[in-house]
């Protein structure tokens, strides 16, 4: 069979649709869409666009994450046009600028009342209502055409547009997908705003491998609990995460003892990945974790590095530049060196800035090697082909993975009448504004005026969280600001707080101390709002897990958002409404029965029993869940003992299903554990794959408890793999995770708790 060749991103789509039209392309919490359905919807959009606009037109996209957004992108590209992604949370002024600057011919939105187009934009709204999905259109797939215009923060005071070609982005996506080892079984979590270039790996790379994109509803991407639930519910295998969010996911998993075993690949990018984050994340997943590097100007990722636990380093390097990407590090003398600014051949990146003025100084003509190089402004040191990031040669910073040019924020600040001078620095992952004011209003009123002015112009992540006022900003002899001395000048921090009440109870005092440590100030009261004190969403997620662990309550991100004060959080914790290990309230669960007495199956159990008996043609029940647990120090007897102890301590694992459609809990049950020694003549992985295929077809005997068993596979190096086969009659998805977590914890030396169950089936999940 000849492997398909791809010269453009659009060809990913046409191939995926023709190769597997009935495969699942996209899923939400409520339904799934096939590639055929995606094609029909996007075809209607493509036909509508071609009827109004010529090929090559630029089309704005302003929609919340949905199937319609996914279809809109592919409809635009199929029509031979260029999409201009925008975040639905952008302020009106920024939307207007992008649409005008990109010279967009139309804007697609999912609700025509969502935004009002300015008359000066001469825009047209293309609705999705009454689209003819059977309408014909001329499919266009031009590798040299522009695929997108991405807008990022610009030093001139306005966003800058980056033009990217189809062929260049296609090559970068293919390189990265091959590096990660993705295929058509990969399931991606579509959660990143499409205005952020990293989102292309959640929908374009998914299309390249013919996988499935699973949506996370807009607004949930900052909540680690929602992310973990989505990963688990959708069985996500491929995940992109900004390192700061990965840190919060790891902390959530640790506090709640949740494993993310569906994941196969995680790649982190957008900001520095600390080794401490790697060490915290990897114990809760079997996925391969990679530090990666790229950006809009590179048309994607250009380097990556596999991560390991326990490496003696503070920051993980970006790794090796991928094969086929021409690059060089140049020192201050513009000579090749082991330490210098990264320059990348534009023949690879295929990108340029929309405005010629922005291109000046960023592109170097290398006549000796007949190439043009793009100046990244990123400084690296190279050791044995591995690149470590040292810093920027300009002022650009990353805030929660988003690129921010302080010059753009400063330009907006200086446009406020009350501001006479301004500087913006990145400190502790936040933007800090240093301002000189005209003195016509009090400090707090002044900061509120400035904040409101910025909210009308900038996305939330570009608005400073910390406000410092000073009488003057230090300058260099050239007249430019001396950014190295700004932090040393006499400043006073201004909080938008109005409360002066200090904590009274011990709990309030402890929460107040946690806030003070994060905010670097104690000049606030117990009724002040966290965000008005300079707190940001990433800190909310981290603090939620810290307080959950400290006080033994299962606080959620949403709990914090609803109770954003010290007093509110203390009251919630003291109320006892948030127990860490609360039982789930299950409708229709059978009443408690003595363990040796039969009681009815739940309706869900009955459906499982009927379906599986029909499917297998026997009274046995097919195995429907399969887990692999890697152990560093293999001990067969220890594995047997732990699984038996877990079964002995958990009555619901000893369920026996009777032929008459009832069930009872056996007083004891011997766990079935066997050891499998691979044939020495074949590789371990080959042998293990053969075993997997055999076990996936295995039938568990209904008449014997427990309805799970284990196969242990030792390796020559002293490690091993434990394969657990479980049945949904007693173990739903969450129950299986609990079982795996209990085994992992016990194998590490933790004590096994006794779980007193009231009824079967979901009891194990409730614990």
Short mmCIF file of C-alpha atoms in Angstrom, two decimals, residues 245-616:
data_model
loop_
_atom_site.label_atom_id
_atom_site.label_comp_id
_atom_site.label_asym_id
_atom_site.label_seq_id
_atom_site.Cartn_x
_atom_site.Cartn_y
_atom_site.Cartn_z
CA UNK A 245 -1.44 24.28 33.68
CA UNK A 246 0.36 20.94 33.61
CA UNK A 247 1.62 21.80 37.09
CA UNK A 248 -1.96 22.32 38.26
CA UNK A 249 -3.13 19.07 36.65
CA UNK A 250 -0.33 17.21 38.42
CA UNK A 251 -1.26 18.78 41.75
CA UNK A 252 -4.93 17.84 41.25
CA UNK A 253 -3.98 14.25 40.46
CA UNK A 254 -1.81 14.05 43.57
CA UNK A 255 -4.39 15.53 45.95
CA UNK A 256 -7.25 13.43 44.57
CA UNK A 257 -5.15 10.37 43.73
CA UNK A 258 -6.30 10.27 40.13
CA UNK A 259 -4.31 8.64 37.34
CA UNK A 260 -4.52 9.68 33.69
CA UNK A 261 -3.77 6.32 32.14
CA UNK A 262 -5.56 6.96 28.85
CA UNK A 263 -2.85 9.45 27.90
CA UNK A 264 -0.08 8.25 25.59
CA UNK A 265 1.56 11.56 24.67
CA UNK A 266 1.74 14.94 26.42
CA UNK A 267 3.65 17.86 24.97
CA UNK A 268 4.28 21.05 26.91
CA UNK A 269 5.10 24.36 25.22
CA UNK A 270 4.55 28.09 25.50
CA UNK A 271 6.77 28.72 28.52
CA UNK A 272 9.59 27.09 30.48
CA UNK A 273 8.91 23.53 31.62
CA UNK A 274 10.44 23.00 35.06
CA UNK A 275 11.84 19.64 36.07
CA UNK A 276 9.76 19.86 39.25
CA UNK A 277 6.61 19.81 37.11
CA UNK A 278 7.84 16.72 35.27
CA UNK A 279 8.57 14.97 38.58
CA UNK A 280 5.06 15.76 39.83
CA UNK A 281 3.19 14.80 36.64
CA UNK A 282 4.75 11.55 35.47
CA UNK A 283 3.83 9.44 38.53
CA UNK A 284 0.16 9.91 37.59
CA UNK A 285 0.32 8.81 33.98
CA UNK A 286 2.07 6.29 31.77
CA UNK A 287 2.25 8.87 28.98
CA UNK A 288 5.45 10.06 27.37
CA UNK A 289 5.97 13.72 28.26
CA UNK A 290 7.83 16.10 25.95
CA UNK A 291 9.14 19.62 26.26
CA UNK A 292 8.60 21.28 22.88
CA UNK A 293 9.36 24.58 21.19
CA UNK A 294 7.78 26.46 18.32
CA UNK A 295 5.63 29.42 17.44
CA UNK A 296 3.55 31.14 14.80
CA UNK A 297 6.62 32.38 12.93
CA UNK A 298 7.89 28.79 12.61
CA UNK A 299 4.52 27.48 11.36
CA UNK A 300 4.54 25.01 14.25
CA UNK A 301 6.86 23.07 16.56
CA UNK A 302 10.50 22.81 15.50
CA UNK A 303 12.11 21.04 18.48
CA UNK A 304 11.25 18.65 21.31
CA UNK A 305 12.82 16.76 24.17
CA UNK A 306 11.56 13.66 26.05
CA UNK A 307 11.23 14.17 29.81
CA UNK A 308 12.24 11.83 32.61
CA UNK A 309 11.73 11.82 36.36
CA UNK A 310 14.60 12.81 38.61
CA UNK A 311 16.90 14.59 36.18
CA UNK A 312 19.27 16.99 37.95
CA UNK A 313 18.19 20.24 36.26
CA UNK A 314 15.91 23.16 36.97
CA UNK A 315 14.46 23.71 33.49
CA UNK A 316 13.97 21.03 30.84
CA UNK A 317 15.73 21.91 27.55
CA UNK A 318 13.74 22.33 24.35
CA UNK A 319 15.72 19.42 22.92
CA UNK A 320 16.95 18.84 19.39
CA UNK A 321 15.77 20.75 16.33
CA UNK A 322 13.92 18.28 14.11
CA UNK A 323 15.68 16.76 11.11
CA UNK A 324 15.06 18.74 7.94
CA UNK A 325 14.98 22.12 9.70
CA UNK A 326 17.93 24.34 8.80
CA UNK A 327 19.06 26.58 11.67
CA UNK A 328 22.09 28.30 13.19
CA UNK A 329 22.99 30.06 16.44
CA UNK A 330 24.69 33.42 15.86
CA UNK A 331 26.64 35.35 18.50
CA UNK A 332 26.86 39.14 18.85
CA UNK A 333 29.37 39.23 15.99
CA UNK A 334 26.86 37.39 13.79
CA UNK A 335 29.13 34.36 13.69
CA UNK A 336 27.99 30.74 14.20
CA UNK A 337 28.47 29.75 17.84
CA UNK A 338 27.39 27.28 20.51
CA UNK A 339 25.59 30.10 22.32
CA UNK A 340 23.61 32.76 20.54
CA UNK A 341 20.32 33.80 18.97
CA UNK A 342 18.44 31.15 17.00
CA UNK A 343 18.02 31.80 13.27
CA UNK A 344 15.83 29.47 11.19
CA UNK A 345 15.72 29.11 7.41
CA UNK A 346 12.55 30.71 6.04
CA UNK A 347 12.36 27.97 3.42
CA UNK A 348 11.24 25.80 6.34
CA UNK A 349 9.01 28.23 8.21
CA UNK A 350 7.23 29.78 5.22
CA UNK A 351 6.05 32.67 7.41
CA UNK A 352 6.40 36.43 7.36
CA UNK A 353 4.79 39.42 9.00
CA UNK A 354 1.93 41.09 7.19
CA UNK A 355 3.51 44.54 7.44
CA UNK A 356 6.85 45.07 5.71
CA UNK A 357 8.01 47.36 8.51
CA UNK A 358 7.79 44.50 11.01
CA UNK A 359 9.88 42.27 8.73
CA UNK A 360 12.83 44.66 8.85
CA UNK A 361 15.50 43.45 11.22
CA UNK A 362 13.91 40.02 11.65
CA UNK A 363 15.12 38.48 8.38
CA UNK A 364 18.77 38.03 7.51
CA UNK A 365 19.99 37.36 3.96
CA UNK A 366 22.76 34.78 4.09
CA UNK A 367 24.28 35.08 0.59
CA UNK A 368 27.12 32.65 1.37
CA UNK A 369 24.62 29.83 1.92
CA UNK A 370 21.92 31.13 -0.43
CA UNK A 371 19.25 31.35 2.24
CA UNK A 372 17.16 33.79 4.23
CA UNK A 373 17.08 33.34 8.00
CA UNK A 374 14.41 34.38 10.45
CA UNK A 375 15.72 35.90 13.68
CA UNK A 376 13.85 34.37 16.61
CA UNK A 377 15.23 36.75 19.27
CA UNK A 378 15.47 33.64 21.47
CA UNK A 379 18.91 32.93 22.90
CA UNK A 380 20.07 29.34 23.38
CA UNK A 381 23.13 27.35 24.30
CA UNK A 382 23.71 24.12 22.38
CA UNK A 383 25.31 21.07 23.99
CA UNK A 384 25.55 17.84 21.99
CA UNK A 385 22.73 19.01 19.76
CA UNK A 386 20.44 19.80 22.73
CA UNK A 387 19.26 23.41 22.99
CA UNK A 388 18.66 25.10 26.33
CA UNK A 389 16.76 28.37 26.43
CA UNK A 390 18.66 31.28 28.03
CA UNK A 391 16.32 34.20 27.43
CA UNK A 392 15.07 36.77 24.93
CA UNK A 393 17.13 39.43 23.22
CA UNK A 394 14.05 41.67 23.19
CA UNK A 395 11.38 42.43 25.80
CA UNK A 396 8.80 39.82 24.73
CA UNK A 397 7.54 37.64 27.59
CA UNK A 398 5.19 34.68 27.99
CA UNK A 399 2.17 34.90 30.29
CA UNK A 400 0.44 31.54 30.81
CA UNK A 401 1.86 30.45 27.47
CA UNK A 402 0.64 33.53 25.58
CA UNK A 403 3.14 35.87 23.96
CA UNK A 404 3.02 39.42 25.28
CA UNK A 405 5.10 42.31 23.97
CA UNK A 406 5.24 44.82 26.86
CA UNK A 407 5.53 47.56 24.25
CA UNK A 408 1.94 46.99 23.14
CA UNK A 409 0.63 47.17 26.72
CA UNK A 410 2.75 50.27 27.39
CA UNK A 411 1.34 51.91 24.26
CA UNK A 412 -2.20 51.34 25.50
CA UNK A 413 -1.26 52.68 28.95
CA UNK A 414 0.29 55.86 27.57
CA UNK A 415 -2.91 56.45 25.58
CA UNK A 416 -4.77 56.96 28.88
CA UNK A 417 -4.90 60.70 29.63
CA UNK A 418 -4.06 60.28 33.31
CA UNK A 419 -0.82 58.33 32.54
CA UNK A 420 2.33 60.38 31.95
CA UNK A 421 4.75 57.44 31.70
CA UNK A 422 4.53 53.64 31.84
CA UNK A 423 6.61 50.47 31.83
CA UNK A 424 5.49 46.86 31.97
CA UNK A 425 7.59 43.97 33.27
CA UNK A 426 6.93 40.26 33.77
CA UNK A 427 7.39 39.14 37.38
CA UNK A 428 6.45 35.73 38.84
CA UNK A 429 4.38 34.83 35.80
CA UNK A 430 2.37 38.07 35.93
CA UNK A 431 2.52 41.45 34.26
CA UNK A 432 3.42 44.33 36.56
CA UNK A 433 2.71 47.89 35.44
CA UNK A 434 4.92 50.73 36.72
CA UNK A 435 3.07 54.00 36.21
CA UNK A 436 3.59 57.72 36.62
CA UNK A 437 0.29 59.59 36.88
CA UNK A 438 -0.77 63.21 36.49
CA UNK A 439 -1.88 63.45 40.13
CA UNK A 440 -5.44 64.60 39.36
CA UNK A 441 -7.08 61.71 41.21
CA UNK A 442 -6.37 59.41 44.14
CA UNK A 443 -4.26 56.31 43.52
CA UNK A 444 -7.06 53.75 43.64
CA UNK A 445 -9.33 55.73 41.33
CA UNK A 446 -6.43 56.20 38.94
CA UNK A 447 -5.75 52.43 38.75
CA UNK A 448 -9.45 51.71 38.16
CA UNK A 449 -9.51 54.21 35.29
CA UNK A 450 -6.44 52.63 33.72
CA UNK A 451 -7.79 49.09 34.18
CA UNK A 452 -11.10 49.92 32.51
CA UNK A 453 -9.25 51.57 29.60
CA UNK A 454 -7.13 48.45 29.03
CA UNK A 455 -10.11 46.09 29.26
CA UNK A 456 -11.59 47.84 26.23
CA UNK A 457 -8.44 47.25 24.18
CA UNK A 458 -6.57 44.14 25.33
CA UNK A 459 -7.28 40.46 26.01
CA UNK A 460 -7.44 39.55 29.70
CA UNK A 461 -4.01 37.87 29.72
CA UNK A 462 -2.37 41.13 28.56
CA UNK A 463 -3.80 43.26 31.38
CA UNK A 464 -1.34 43.75 34.27
CA UNK A 465 -2.22 42.05 37.56
CA UNK A 466 0.03 44.21 39.73
CA UNK A 467 0.00 48.02 39.76
CA UNK A 468 2.97 50.04 41.03
CA UNK A 469 3.00 53.86 41.14
CA UNK A 470 6.18 55.94 41.16
CA UNK A 471 7.18 59.55 40.66
CA UNK A 472 9.51 58.77 37.75
CA UNK A 473 10.93 55.86 35.76
CA UNK A 474 14.73 55.51 35.46
CA UNK A 475 16.16 56.23 32.01
CA UNK A 476 19.31 55.39 30.09
CA UNK A 477 21.46 58.12 28.54
CA UNK A 478 19.71 57.32 25.24
CA UNK A 479 16.41 58.34 26.78
CA UNK A 480 15.02 54.81 26.80
CA UNK A 481 13.75 53.25 30.02
CA UNK A 482 16.36 51.45 32.12
CA UNK A 483 14.35 48.29 32.65
CA UNK A 484 17.00 46.74 34.89
CA UNK A 485 16.58 49.55 37.43
CA UNK A 486 12.80 49.94 37.32
CA UNK A 487 12.28 47.41 40.11
CA UNK A 488 14.74 49.35 42.29
CA UNK A 489 12.97 52.69 42.07
CA UNK A 490 10.77 53.94 44.91
CA UNK A 491 7.30 52.54 44.26
CA UNK A 492 4.04 51.98 46.08
CA UNK A 493 1.75 49.08 45.23
CA UNK A 494 -1.91 49.95 44.68
CA UNK A 495 -4.55 47.32 45.39
CA UNK A 496 -8.15 47.66 44.33
CA UNK A 497 -9.15 46.51 47.79
CA UNK A 498 -11.72 48.29 49.90
CA UNK A 499 -11.85 46.11 53.00
CA UNK A 500 -9.74 46.51 56.12
CA UNK A 501 -11.15 43.67 58.25
CA UNK A 502 -8.40 41.27 59.26
CA UNK A 503 -8.79 37.52 59.89
CA UNK A 504 -10.24 36.43 63.23
CA UNK A 505 -10.48 32.63 63.30
CA UNK A 506 -7.51 30.32 62.97
CA UNK A 507 -8.83 29.08 59.63
CA UNK A 508 -9.17 32.63 58.28
CA UNK A 509 -5.65 33.40 59.44
CA UNK A 510 -4.23 30.34 57.68
CA UNK A 511 -6.04 31.10 54.40
CA UNK A 512 -5.00 34.75 54.69
CA UNK A 513 -1.37 33.63 55.06
CA UNK A 514 -1.64 31.48 51.89
CA UNK A 515 -3.05 34.43 49.96
CA UNK A 516 -0.39 36.79 51.30
CA UNK A 517 2.35 34.43 50.18
CA UNK A 518 0.94 34.23 46.64
CA UNK A 519 0.07 37.92 46.31
CA UNK A 520 3.27 39.17 48.00
CA UNK A 521 1.27 41.54 50.18
CA UNK A 522 -0.90 41.50 53.28
CA UNK A 523 -2.52 44.86 52.61
CA UNK A 524 -6.02 43.50 52.10
CA UNK A 525 -9.05 42.38 54.08
CA UNK A 526 -10.92 39.12 54.40
CA UNK A 527 -13.76 40.39 52.16
CA UNK A 528 -11.55 41.53 49.26
CA UNK A 529 -11.89 39.76 45.89
CA UNK A 530 -8.85 37.65 44.95
CA UNK A 531 -8.67 38.89 41.33
CA UNK A 532 -8.82 42.54 42.42
CA UNK A 533 -5.76 41.89 44.55
CA UNK A 534 -3.76 40.71 41.53
CA UNK A 535 -4.60 36.99 41.63
CA UNK A 536 -4.85 35.12 38.33
CA UNK A 537 -6.61 31.95 37.19
CA UNK A 538 -3.53 29.72 37.31
CA UNK A 539 -3.01 30.69 40.96
CA UNK A 540 -6.66 29.97 41.74
CA UNK A 541 -6.30 26.43 40.42
CA UNK A 542 -3.11 25.82 42.41
CA UNK A 543 -4.54 27.34 45.60
CA UNK A 544 -7.70 25.25 45.33
CA UNK A 545 -5.66 22.05 45.42
CA UNK A 546 -3.42 23.35 48.21
CA UNK A 547 -6.42 24.14 50.43
CA UNK A 548 -8.12 20.84 49.52
CA UNK A 549 -5.10 18.89 50.67
CA UNK A 550 -4.47 21.01 53.76
CA UNK A 551 -8.02 20.90 55.13
CA UNK A 552 -9.27 17.59 53.74
CA UNK A 553 -12.06 19.12 51.66
CA UNK A 554 -12.71 18.59 47.96
CA UNK A 555 -12.69 22.23 46.87
CA UNK A 556 -13.29 22.89 43.20
CA UNK A 557 -12.13 25.69 40.95
CA UNK A 558 -15.76 26.81 40.71
CA UNK A 559 -16.01 26.89 44.54
CA UNK A 560 -13.20 29.43 44.57
CA UNK A 561 -14.80 31.49 41.82
CA UNK A 562 -18.07 31.58 43.80
CA UNK A 563 -16.29 32.34 47.08
CA UNK A 564 -13.35 34.56 46.03
CA UNK A 565 -12.65 36.01 49.48
CA UNK A 566 -10.82 34.75 52.56
CA UNK A 567 -14.04 34.95 54.57
CA UNK A 568 -16.04 33.11 51.91
CA UNK A 569 -13.55 30.26 51.61
CA UNK A 570 -13.28 29.88 55.36
CA UNK A 571 -17.04 29.70 55.70
CA UNK A 572 -17.29 27.10 52.93
CA UNK A 573 -14.61 24.90 54.52
CA UNK A 574 -16.09 25.22 58.01
CA UNK A 575 -19.59 24.41 56.76
CA UNK A 576 -18.64 20.76 56.24
CA UNK A 577 -20.34 20.79 52.83
CA UNK A 578 -17.18 19.73 51.03
CA UNK A 579 -15.97 16.36 52.41
CA UNK A 580 -12.96 15.00 50.54
CA UNK A 581 -14.30 11.48 50.20
CA UNK A 582 -18.01 12.05 49.98
CA UNK A 583 -20.19 9.17 48.76
CA UNK A 584 -21.93 9.72 45.49
CA UNK A 585 -25.70 9.93 45.58
CA UNK A 586 -26.91 7.40 43.07
CA UNK A 587 -30.50 7.35 41.87
CA UNK A 588 -32.01 3.91 41.65
CA UNK A 589 -29.30 2.13 43.66
CA UNK A 590 -30.58 -0.92 45.54
CA UNK A 591 -31.03 -0.69 49.28
CA UNK A 592 -28.41 -2.25 51.52
CA UNK A 593 -28.61 -6.02 51.90
CA UNK A 594 -26.64 -8.51 53.99
CA UNK A 595 -23.61 -9.59 52.02
CA UNK A 596 -24.72 -13.23 51.77
CA UNK A 597 -28.28 -12.43 50.60
CA UNK A 598 -29.17 -12.05 46.90
CA UNK A 599 -30.38 -8.66 45.70
CA UNK A 600 -31.41 -7.33 42.24
CA UNK A 601 -29.09 -6.06 39.59
CA UNK A 602 -29.33 -2.35 38.87
CA UNK A 603 -30.92 -1.45 35.53
CA UNK A 604 -27.51 -0.59 34.13
CA UNK A 605 -26.09 -3.93 35.24
CA UNK A 606 -29.04 -5.70 33.63
CA UNK A 607 -28.36 -3.97 30.30
CA UNK A 608 -24.69 -4.93 30.49
CA UNK A 609 -25.60 -8.53 31.22
CA UNK A 610 -28.10 -8.82 28.35
CA UNK A 611 -25.85 -7.11 25.80
CA UNK A 612 -22.78 -9.14 26.64
CA UNK A 613 -24.55 -12.45 26.81
CA UNK A 614 -26.00 -11.80 23.36
CA UNK A 615 -22.66 -10.61 22.03
CA UNK A 616 -20.65 -13.55 23.25
#
